[in-house]
Amino acid sequence: METIKAYFALTKPRVIELLLVATFPAMLQADRGENHIALILLTVIGGWMGAAAANTFNMIADSDIDKVMKRTERRPLAKHTVSNRNATIFAWSLTVISFFWLWLLCHSLLAALFVMATIAFYIFVYTKWLKRSTPMNVVWGGAAGCMPVMVGWAVIVDNLPAGQPHNWWQAIVLFLIIFFWTPPHTWALAMRYREDYEAAGVPMMPVVKKPLEVTKQIIAYTVATVLTTFALLPAAGWLYAVVAVAAGIWFTWLAISLHQGVKKGVEVRPMRLFIMSNNYLSAVFLALSVDALLGLPTLI
């Protein structure tokens, strides 16, 4: 049982929650008003295996710094619960199965190729290069976490009748929402574990910049996130519009409050923003999912 738990931990199950949050609204929005439950479930399973593979490869590449950081010292490879060799076999197995699952069962070679590109980008561009070389690591590296919407969109459009509009611009908007959301989400966590990242030699923004500069950046990317959600308003209904505006005001207020606390020199709780940013993204994407599933009239 402990071995099974260790392999499950290699997949970073809490990180994979983003896969579920992002895939459902993308697939429902890609064909508003239609119910593709079986296809969505197949896609989530295939996408989960791809994300699990990427996260396992990430743990293998980061096993050296995971042993140094208190936040990660209990991960399976850091504790030697699983060997690097077995973890590599596990990751490659998930990669291969994910590719053929999405291609053959979900009938989307494009989605399968998206997953392969994501794994390669996450490991070779983000983990092995950006993460250890620049404080902008999560800005550009965060693109890997945006890919579930592209995978989900690809599956739907590859299964639509010929001649039906694909509206890829909406998938790009959803991609950008997560892209701009990732830095404030991650930097809030890095503010809390700044000493950990510093000890491991990872140049996260809170390690190399003063707290006031970090919170300014957090506000900028938070505002960019909220404004990007508004770009989808013409293709959505009133439910998404209400939640996007209300949640956007709330998310922006949280970022500004963190900045004001740092500016005043009082004790701040960046983990509150980290946790609440998850709630923000979940609220916006849940609203879009329901809005699309009900097929509510679009605003334009």
mmCIF file of C-alpha atoms in Angstrom:
data_model
loop_
_atom_site.group_PDB
_atom_site.id
_atom_site.type_symbol
_atom_site.label_atom_id
_atom_site.label_comp_id
_atom_site.label_asym_id
_atom_site.label_seq_id
_atom_site.Cartn_x
_atom_site.Cartn_y
_atom_site.Cartn_z
ATOM 1 C CA MET A 1 0.000 0.000 0.000
ATOM 2 C CA GLU A 2 2.854 2.394 0.814
ATOM 3 C CA THR A 3 4.410 1.708 -2.564
ATOM 4 C CA ILE A 4 1.132 2.504 -4.339
ATOM 5 C CA LYS A 5 0.850 5.754 -2.377
ATOM 6 C CA ALA A 6 4.415 6.641 -3.346
ATOM 7 C CA TYR A 7 3.765 6.147 -7.060
ATOM 8 C CA PHE A 8 0.539 8.133 -6.756
ATOM 9 C CA ALA A 9 2.481 10.933 -5.039
ATOM 10 C CA LEU A 10 4.896 11.018 -7.990
ATOM 11 C CA THR A 11 2.028 12.261 -10.171
ATOM 12 C CA LYS A 12 1.485 15.335 -7.952
ATOM 13 C CA PRO A 13 -2.274 14.743 -7.609
ATOM 14 C CA ARG A 14 -2.985 18.229 -6.241
ATOM 15 C CA VAL A 15 -1.305 19.814 -9.251
ATOM 16 C CA ILE A 16 -3.387 17.636 -11.567
ATOM 17 C CA GLU A 17 -6.527 19.221 -10.118
ATOM 18 C CA LEU A 18 -5.798 22.044 -12.572
ATOM 19 C CA LEU A 19 -6.280 19.526 -15.375
ATOM 20 C CA LEU A 20 -9.851 18.914 -14.256
ATOM 21 C CA VAL A 21 -10.544 22.591 -13.644
ATOM 22 C CA ALA A 22 -9.341 23.530 -17.132
ATOM 23 C CA THR A 23 -10.415 20.616 -19.308
ATOM 24 C CA PHE A 24 -14.133 20.530 -18.488
ATOM 25 C CA PRO A 25 -14.975 24.160 -19.377
ATOM 26 C CA ALA A 26 -12.851 24.036 -22.528
ATOM 27 C CA MET A 27 -14.604 20.941 -23.840
ATOM 28 C CA LEU A 28 -18.067 22.204 -22.925
ATOM 29 C CA GLN A 29 -17.413 25.646 -24.416
ATOM 30 C CA ALA A 30 -16.029 24.131 -27.623
ATOM 31 C CA ASP A 31 -19.521 22.807 -28.411
ATOM 32 C CA ARG A 32 -21.917 24.893 -26.291
ATOM 33 C CA GLY A 33 -25.166 23.260 -25.290
ATOM 34 C CA GLU A 34 -24.012 19.741 -26.190
ATOM 35 C CA ASN A 35 -23.200 16.991 -23.727
ATOM 36 C CA HIS A 36 -20.091 14.942 -24.570
ATOM 37 C CA ILE A 37 -19.744 13.301 -21.157
ATOM 38 C CA ALA A 38 -18.193 10.030 -22.361
ATOM 39 C CA LEU A 39 -15.671 11.860 -24.537
ATOM 40 C CA ILE A 40 -14.874 14.313 -21.745
ATOM 41 C CA LEU A 41 -14.224 11.489 -19.272
ATOM 42 C CA LEU A 42 -11.987 9.675 -21.755
ATOM 43 C CA THR A 43 -10.075 12.893 -22.396
ATOM 44 C CA VAL A 44 -9.633 13.602 -18.691
ATOM 45 C CA ILE A 45 -8.238 10.104 -18.148
ATOM 46 C CA GLY A 46 -5.858 10.413 -21.091
ATOM 47 C CA GLY A 47 -4.861 13.918 -20.075
ATOM 48 C CA TRP A 48 -4.379 12.803 -16.484
ATOM 49 C CA MET A 49 -1.895 10.153 -17.581
ATOM 50 C CA GLY A 50 0.010 12.723 -19.634
ATOM 51 C CA ALA A 51 0.116 15.194 -16.754
ATOM 52 C CA ALA A 52 1.098 12.422 -14.336
ATOM 53 C CA ALA A 53 3.968 11.491 -16.639
ATOM 54 C CA ALA A 54 5.149 15.098 -16.839
ATOM 55 C CA ASN A 55 5.009 15.507 -13.068
ATOM 56 C CA THR A 56 6.900 12.264 -12.516
ATOM 57 C CA PHE A 57 9.633 13.317 -14.966
ATOM 58 C CA ASN A 58 9.702 16.643 -13.106
ATOM 59 C CA MET A 59 10.285 14.912 -9.779
ATOM 60 C CA ILE A 60 13.086 12.866 -11.294
ATOM 61 C CA ALA A 61 14.793 15.992 -12.642
ATOM 62 C CA ASP A 62 14.239 17.875 -9.376
ATOM 63 C CA SER A 63 15.162 15.055 -7.007
ATOM 64 C CA ASP A 64 18.367 16.843 -6.026
ATOM 65 C CA ILE A 65 16.707 20.078 -4.912
ATOM 66 C CA ASP A 66 13.708 18.257 -3.409
ATOM 67 C CA LYS A 67 16.080 16.789 -0.823
ATOM 68 C CA VAL A 68 17.152 20.308 0.200
ATOM 69 C CA MET A 69 13.755 21.995 0.441
ATOM 70 C CA LYS A 70 11.665 21.338 3.544
ATOM 71 C CA ARG A 71 8.463 21.652 1.496
ATOM 72 C CA THR A 72 9.495 18.756 -0.740
ATOM 73 C CA GLU A 73 11.831 16.645 1.388
ATOM 74 C CA ARG A 74 9.126 14.010 1.914
ATOM 75 C CA ARG A 75 8.544 13.370 -1.778
ATOM 76 C CA PRO A 76 9.065 9.718 -2.857
ATOM 77 C CA LEU A 77 12.367 10.207 -4.668
ATOM 78 C CA ALA A 78 13.764 12.466 -1.963
ATOM 79 C CA LYS A 79 12.948 9.768 0.626
ATOM 80 C CA HIS A 80 14.101 6.963 -1.717
ATOM 81 C CA THR A 81 10.694 5.298 -1.413
ATOM 82 C CA VAL A 82 10.843 4.816 -5.180
ATOM 83 C CA SER A 83 14.067 4.563 -7.175
ATOM 84 C CA ASN A 84 14.797 6.974 -10.015
ATOM 85 C CA ARG A 85 14.926 4.010 -12.401
ATOM 86 C CA ASN A 86 11.468 2.765 -11.462
ATOM 87 C CA ALA A 87 10.075 6.274 -11.558
ATOM 88 C CA THR A 88 11.467 6.712 -15.072
ATOM 89 C CA ILE A 89 9.845 3.468 -16.251
ATOM 90 C CA PHE A 90 6.566 4.604 -14.667
ATOM 91 C CA ALA A 91 6.738 8.007 -16.381
ATOM 92 C CA TRP A 92 7.529 6.581 -19.814
ATOM 93 C CA SER A 93 4.710 4.034 -19.495
ATOM 94 C CA LEU A 94 2.212 6.792 -18.703
ATOM 95 C CA THR A 95 3.539 8.860 -21.617
ATOM 96 C CA VAL A 96 3.056 6.105 -24.182
ATOM 97 C CA ILE A 97 -0.372 5.075 -22.900
ATOM 98 C CA SER A 98 -1.538 8.700 -22.793
ATOM 99 C CA PHE A 99 -0.504 9.276 -26.415
ATOM 100 C CA PHE A 100 -2.342 6.258 -27.812
ATOM 101 C CA TRP A 101 -5.305 6.782 -25.483
ATOM 102 C CA LEU A 102 -5.963 10.295 -26.788
ATOM 103 C CA TRP A 103 -5.237 9.349 -30.397
ATOM 104 C CA LEU A 104 -7.185 6.085 -30.634
ATOM 105 C CA LEU A 105 -9.898 6.337 -27.976
ATOM 106 C CA CYS A 106 -10.512 10.101 -28.153
ATOM 107 C CA HIS A 107 -9.913 10.189 -31.931
ATOM 108 C CA SER A 108 -7.593 13.187 -31.742
ATOM 109 C CA LEU A 109 -4.013 12.921 -32.917
ATOM 110 C CA LEU A 110 -3.678 16.667 -32.348
ATOM 111 C CA ALA A 111 -4.572 16.284 -28.650
ATOM 112 C CA ALA A 112 -2.047 13.452 -28.322
ATOM 113 C CA LEU A 113 0.657 15.595 -29.927
ATOM 114 C CA PHE A 114 -0.245 18.506 -27.634
ATOM 115 C CA VAL A 115 0.364 16.270 -24.615
ATOM 116 C CA MET A 116 3.726 15.081 -25.955
ATOM 117 C CA ALA A 117 4.789 18.671 -26.625
ATOM 118 C CA THR A 118 3.685 19.670 -23.133
ATOM 119 C CA ILE A 119 5.726 16.929 -21.471
ATOM 120 C CA ALA A 120 8.821 17.863 -23.485
ATOM 121 C CA PHE A 121 8.387 21.580 -22.758
ATOM 122 C CA TYR A 122 7.756 21.031 -19.044
ATOM 123 C CA ILE A 123 10.852 18.914 -18.579
ATOM 124 C CA PHE A 124 13.462 20.303 -20.952
ATOM 125 C CA VAL A 125 12.457 23.957 -21.141
ATOM 126 C CA TYR A 126 10.971 24.649 -17.702
ATOM 127 C CA THR A 127 12.434 22.116 -15.257
ATOM 128 C CA LYS A 128 15.945 21.754 -16.656
ATOM 129 C CA TRP A 129 16.449 25.320 -17.909
ATOM 130 C CA LEU A 130 14.064 28.109 -16.877
ATOM 131 C CA LYS A 131 13.440 26.994 -13.316
ATOM 132 C CA ARG A 132 17.108 27.135 -12.393
ATOM 133 C CA SER A 133 18.187 30.123 -14.468
ATOM 134 C CA THR A 134 15.664 32.986 -14.333
ATOM 135 C CA PRO A 135 13.132 34.542 -11.930
ATOM 136 C CA MET A 136 10.709 34.596 -14.877
ATOM 137 C CA ASN A 137 10.679 30.791 -14.796
ATOM 138 C CA VAL A 138 7.015 30.379 -13.873
ATOM 139 C CA VAL A 139 5.911 33.031 -16.349
ATOM 140 C CA TRP A 140 7.166 31.191 -19.424
ATOM 141 C CA GLY A 141 7.274 27.748 -17.881
ATOM 142 C CA GLY A 142 3.677 28.129 -16.793
ATOM 143 C CA ALA A 143 2.636 27.615 -20.407
ATOM 144 C CA ALA A 144 2.772 23.871 -19.734
ATOM 145 C CA GLY A 145 -0.025 24.198 -17.194
ATOM 146 C CA CYS A 146 -2.197 25.965 -19.775
ATOM 147 C CA MET A 147 -2.210 23.070 -22.216
ATOM 148 C CA PRO A 148 -5.170 21.077 -20.812
ATOM 149 C CA VAL A 149 -7.536 23.578 -22.442
ATOM 150 C CA MET A 150 -5.837 23.045 -25.812
ATOM 151 C CA VAL A 151 -5.991 19.274 -25.398
ATOM 152 C CA GLY A 152 -9.681 19.358 -24.494
ATOM 153 C CA TRP A 153 -10.511 21.771 -27.317
ATOM 154 C CA ALA A 154 -8.625 19.627 -29.842
ATOM 155 C CA VAL A 155 -10.588 16.517 -28.865
ATOM 156 C CA ILE A 156 -13.937 18.244 -29.332
ATOM 157 C CA VAL A 157 -13.144 19.920 -32.659
ATOM 158 C CA ASP A 158 -11.680 16.688 -34.019
ATOM 159 C CA ASN A 159 -15.005 15.009 -33.230
ATOM 160 C CA LEU A 160 -17.294 17.758 -34.566
ATOM 161 C CA PRO A 161 -19.211 17.384 -37.836
ATOM 162 C CA ALA A 162 -17.451 18.769 -40.885
ATOM 163 C CA GLY A 163 -18.018 22.460 -41.429
ATOM 164 C CA GLN A 164 -18.795 23.367 -37.818
ATOM 165 C CA PRO A 165 -16.743 26.389 -36.600
ATOM 166 C CA HIS A 166 -13.803 25.483 -34.396
ATOM 167 C CA ASN A 167 -13.427 28.915 -32.701
ATOM 168 C CA TRP A 168 -9.811 28.323 -31.660
ATOM 169 C CA TRP A 169 -9.590 31.930 -30.476
ATOM 170 C CA GLN A 170 -11.645 30.949 -27.437
ATOM 171 C CA ALA A 171 -9.190 28.167 -26.581
ATOM 172 C CA ILE A 172 -6.375 30.708 -26.819
ATOM 173 C CA VAL A 173 -8.234 33.010 -24.394
ATOM 174 C CA LEU A 174 -8.647 30.136 -21.928
ATOM 175 C CA PHE A 175 -4.941 29.335 -22.365
ATOM 176 C CA LEU A 176 -4.023 32.953 -21.586
ATOM 177 C CA ILE A 177 -6.262 33.051 -18.493
ATOM 178 C CA ILE A 178 -4.201 30.262 -16.929
ATOM 179 C CA PHE A 179 -0.960 31.736 -18.316
ATOM 180 C CA PHE A 180 -1.477 35.075 -16.546
ATOM 181 C CA TRP A 181 -2.958 33.419 -13.435
ATOM 182 C CA THR A 182 0.066 31.155 -12.844
ATOM 183 C CA PRO A 183 2.637 33.808 -11.728
ATOM 184 C CA PRO A 184 0.591 35.403 -8.891
ATOM 185 C CA HIS A 185 -0.509 31.942 -7.775
ATOM 186 C CA THR A 186 3.039 30.561 -7.726
ATOM 187 C CA TRP A 187 4.788 33.682 -6.434
ATOM 188 C CA ALA A 188 2.452 33.772 -3.430
ATOM 189 C CA LEU A 189 3.600 30.240 -2.590
ATOM 190 C CA ALA A 190 7.238 31.193 -3.197
ATOM 191 C CA MET A 191 6.893 34.159 -0.807
ATOM 192 C CA ARG A 192 5.906 31.714 1.909
ATOM 193 C CA TYR A 193 8.757 29.292 1.126
ATOM 194 C CA ARG A 194 11.369 31.833 0.074
ATOM 195 C CA GLU A 195 14.114 30.330 2.277
ATOM 196 C CA ASP A 196 13.493 26.901 0.791
ATOM 197 C CA TYR A 197 13.951 28.108 -2.777
ATOM 198 C CA GLU A 198 16.993 30.160 -1.800
ATOM 199 C CA ALA A 199 18.636 27.176 -0.112
ATOM 200 C CA ALA A 200 18.013 25.061 -3.215
ATOM 201 C CA GLY A 201 19.451 27.733 -5.507
ATOM 202 C CA VAL A 202 16.193 28.250 -7.398
ATOM 203 C CA PRO A 203 15.910 31.929 -8.456
ATOM 204 C CA MET A 204 12.184 32.363 -7.863
ATOM 205 C CA MET A 205 10.968 35.961 -8.016
ATOM 206 C CA PRO A 206 10.664 36.324 -4.186
ATOM 207 C CA VAL A 207 14.249 35.094 -3.849
ATOM 208 C CA VAL A 208 15.849 37.648 -6.171
ATOM 209 C CA LYS A 209 13.441 40.588 -5.789
ATOM 210 C CA LYS A 210 12.278 42.586 -2.787
ATOM 211 C CA PRO A 211 8.796 41.730 -1.458
ATOM 212 C CA LEU A 212 7.343 45.057 -2.633
ATOM 213 C CA GLU A 213 8.485 44.420 -6.209
ATOM 214 C CA VAL A 214 7.069 40.894 -6.059
ATOM 215 C CA THR A 215 3.646 42.081 -4.940
ATOM 216 C CA LYS A 216 3.621 44.750 -7.660
ATOM 217 C CA GLN A 217 4.191 41.990 -10.190
ATOM 218 C CA ILE A 218 1.472 39.916 -8.554
ATOM 219 C CA ILE A 219 -1.015 42.777 -8.994
ATOM 220 C CA ALA A 220 -0.011 43.262 -12.639
ATOM 221 C CA TYR A 221 -0.514 39.614 -13.538
ATOM 222 C CA THR A 222 -3.716 39.408 -11.510
ATOM 223 C CA VAL A 223 -5.186 42.331 -13.439
ATOM 224 C CA ALA A 224 -4.049 40.721 -16.699
ATOM 225 C CA THR A 225 -5.808 37.510 -15.672
ATOM 226 C CA VAL A 226 -9.074 39.268 -14.902
ATOM 227 C CA LEU A 227 -9.027 41.336 -18.094
ATOM 228 C CA THR A 228 -8.383 38.192 -20.133
ATOM 229 C CA THR A 229 -11.467 36.518 -18.665
ATOM 230 C CA PHE A 230 -13.468 39.456 -20.020
ATOM 231 C CA ALA A 231 -12.257 38.677 -23.549
ATOM 232 C CA LEU A 232 -14.450 35.586 -23.469
ATOM 233 C CA LEU A 233 -17.631 37.514 -22.605
ATOM 234 C CA PRO A 234 -18.895 37.783 -26.220
ATOM 235 C CA ALA A 235 -18.881 33.989 -26.531
ATOM 236 C CA ALA A 236 -20.503 33.262 -23.142
ATOM 237 C CA GLY A 237 -23.769 33.957 -21.357
ATOM 238 C CA TRP A 238 -24.851 36.063 -18.411
ATOM 239 C CA LEU A 239 -23.821 33.487 -15.780
ATOM 240 C CA TYR A 240 -20.177 33.510 -16.828
ATOM 241 C CA ALA A 241 -20.240 37.317 -17.129
ATOM 242 C CA VAL A 242 -21.515 37.824 -13.582
ATOM 243 C CA VAL A 243 -19.036 35.413 -12.019
ATOM 244 C CA ALA A 244 -16.084 36.670 -14.099
ATOM 245 C CA VAL A 245 -16.703 40.261 -13.026
ATOM 246 C CA ALA A 246 -17.468 39.521 -9.357
ATOM 247 C CA ALA A 247 -14.643 37.006 -8.900
ATOM 248 C CA GLY A 248 -12.268 39.290 -10.804
ATOM 249 C CA ILE A 249 -12.926 42.180 -8.415
ATOM 250 C CA TRP A 250 -12.399 39.865 -5.449
ATOM 251 C CA PHE A 251 -9.156 38.373 -6.822
ATOM 252 C CA THR A 252 -7.754 41.825 -7.602
ATOM 253 C CA TRP A 253 -8.639 43.043 -4.107
ATOM 254 C CA LEU A 254 -6.768 40.088 -2.574
ATOM 255 C CA ALA A 255 -3.634 40.934 -4.589
ATOM 256 C CA ILE A 256 -3.828 44.615 -3.683
ATOM 257 C CA SER A 257 -4.347 43.760 0.001
ATOM 258 C CA LEU A 258 -1.185 41.633 -0.024
ATOM 259 C CA HIS A 259 0.741 44.479 -1.630
ATOM 260 C CA GLN A 260 -0.579 47.027 0.869
ATOM 261 C CA GLY A 261 0.420 44.784 3.773
ATOM 262 C CA VAL A 262 3.956 44.474 2.453
ATOM 263 C CA LYS A 263 4.100 48.219 1.807
ATOM 264 C CA LYS A 264 3.057 48.971 5.394
ATOM 265 C CA GLY A 265 5.605 46.530 6.770
ATOM 266 C CA VAL A 266 3.034 44.401 8.596
ATOM 267 C CA GLU A 267 2.978 40.612 8.699
ATOM 268 C CA VAL A 268 1.287 39.227 5.596
ATOM 269 C CA ARG A 269 -0.119 35.823 4.681
ATOM 270 C CA PRO A 270 0.785 35.109 1.049
ATOM 271 C CA MET A 271 -0.603 31.576 1.380
ATOM 272 C CA ARG A 272 -4.058 33.114 1.618
ATOM 273 C CA LEU A 273 -3.659 34.500 -1.899
ATOM 274 C CA PHE A 274 -2.211 31.166 -3.059
ATOM 275 C CA ILE A 275 -5.230 29.235 -1.791
ATOM 276 C CA MET A 276 -7.794 31.810 -2.856
ATOM 277 C CA SER A 277 -6.318 32.004 -6.348
ATOM 278 C CA ASN A 278 -7.311 28.358 -6.753
ATOM 279 C CA ASN A 279 -10.826 29.239 -5.659
ATOM 280 C CA TYR A 280 -10.916 32.129 -8.111
ATOM 281 C CA LEU A 281 -9.937 29.996 -11.103
ATOM 282 C CA SER A 282 -12.343 27.250 -10.046
ATOM 283 C CA ALA A 283 -15.231 29.722 -9.735
ATOM 284 C CA VAL A 284 -14.621 31.273 -13.162
ATOM 285 C CA PHE A 285 -14.205 27.942 -14.932
ATOM 286 C CA LEU A 286 -17.142 26.343 -13.114
ATOM 287 C CA ALA A 287 -19.347 29.241 -14.175
ATOM 288 C CA LEU A 288 -18.194 28.816 -17.775
ATOM 289 C CA SER A 289 -18.854 25.061 -17.598
ATOM 290 C CA VAL A 290 -22.427 25.510 -16.384
ATOM 291 C CA ASP A 291 -22.992 28.415 -18.776
ATOM 292 C CA ALA A 292 -21.823 26.299 -21.736
ATOM 293 C CA LEU A 293 -23.591 23.116 -20.654
ATOM 294 C CA LEU A 294 -26.906 24.963 -20.376
ATOM 295 C CA GLY A 295 -26.245 26.629 -23.701
ATOM 296 C CA LEU A 296 -27.204 30.047 -22.380
ATOM 297 C CA PRO A 297 -27.557 32.744 -25.064
ATOM 298 C CA THR A 298 -24.234 34.457 -25.689
ATOM 299 C CA LEU A 299 -23.937 38.168 -24.963
ATOM 300 C CA ILE A 300 -23.061 38.961 -28.572
#
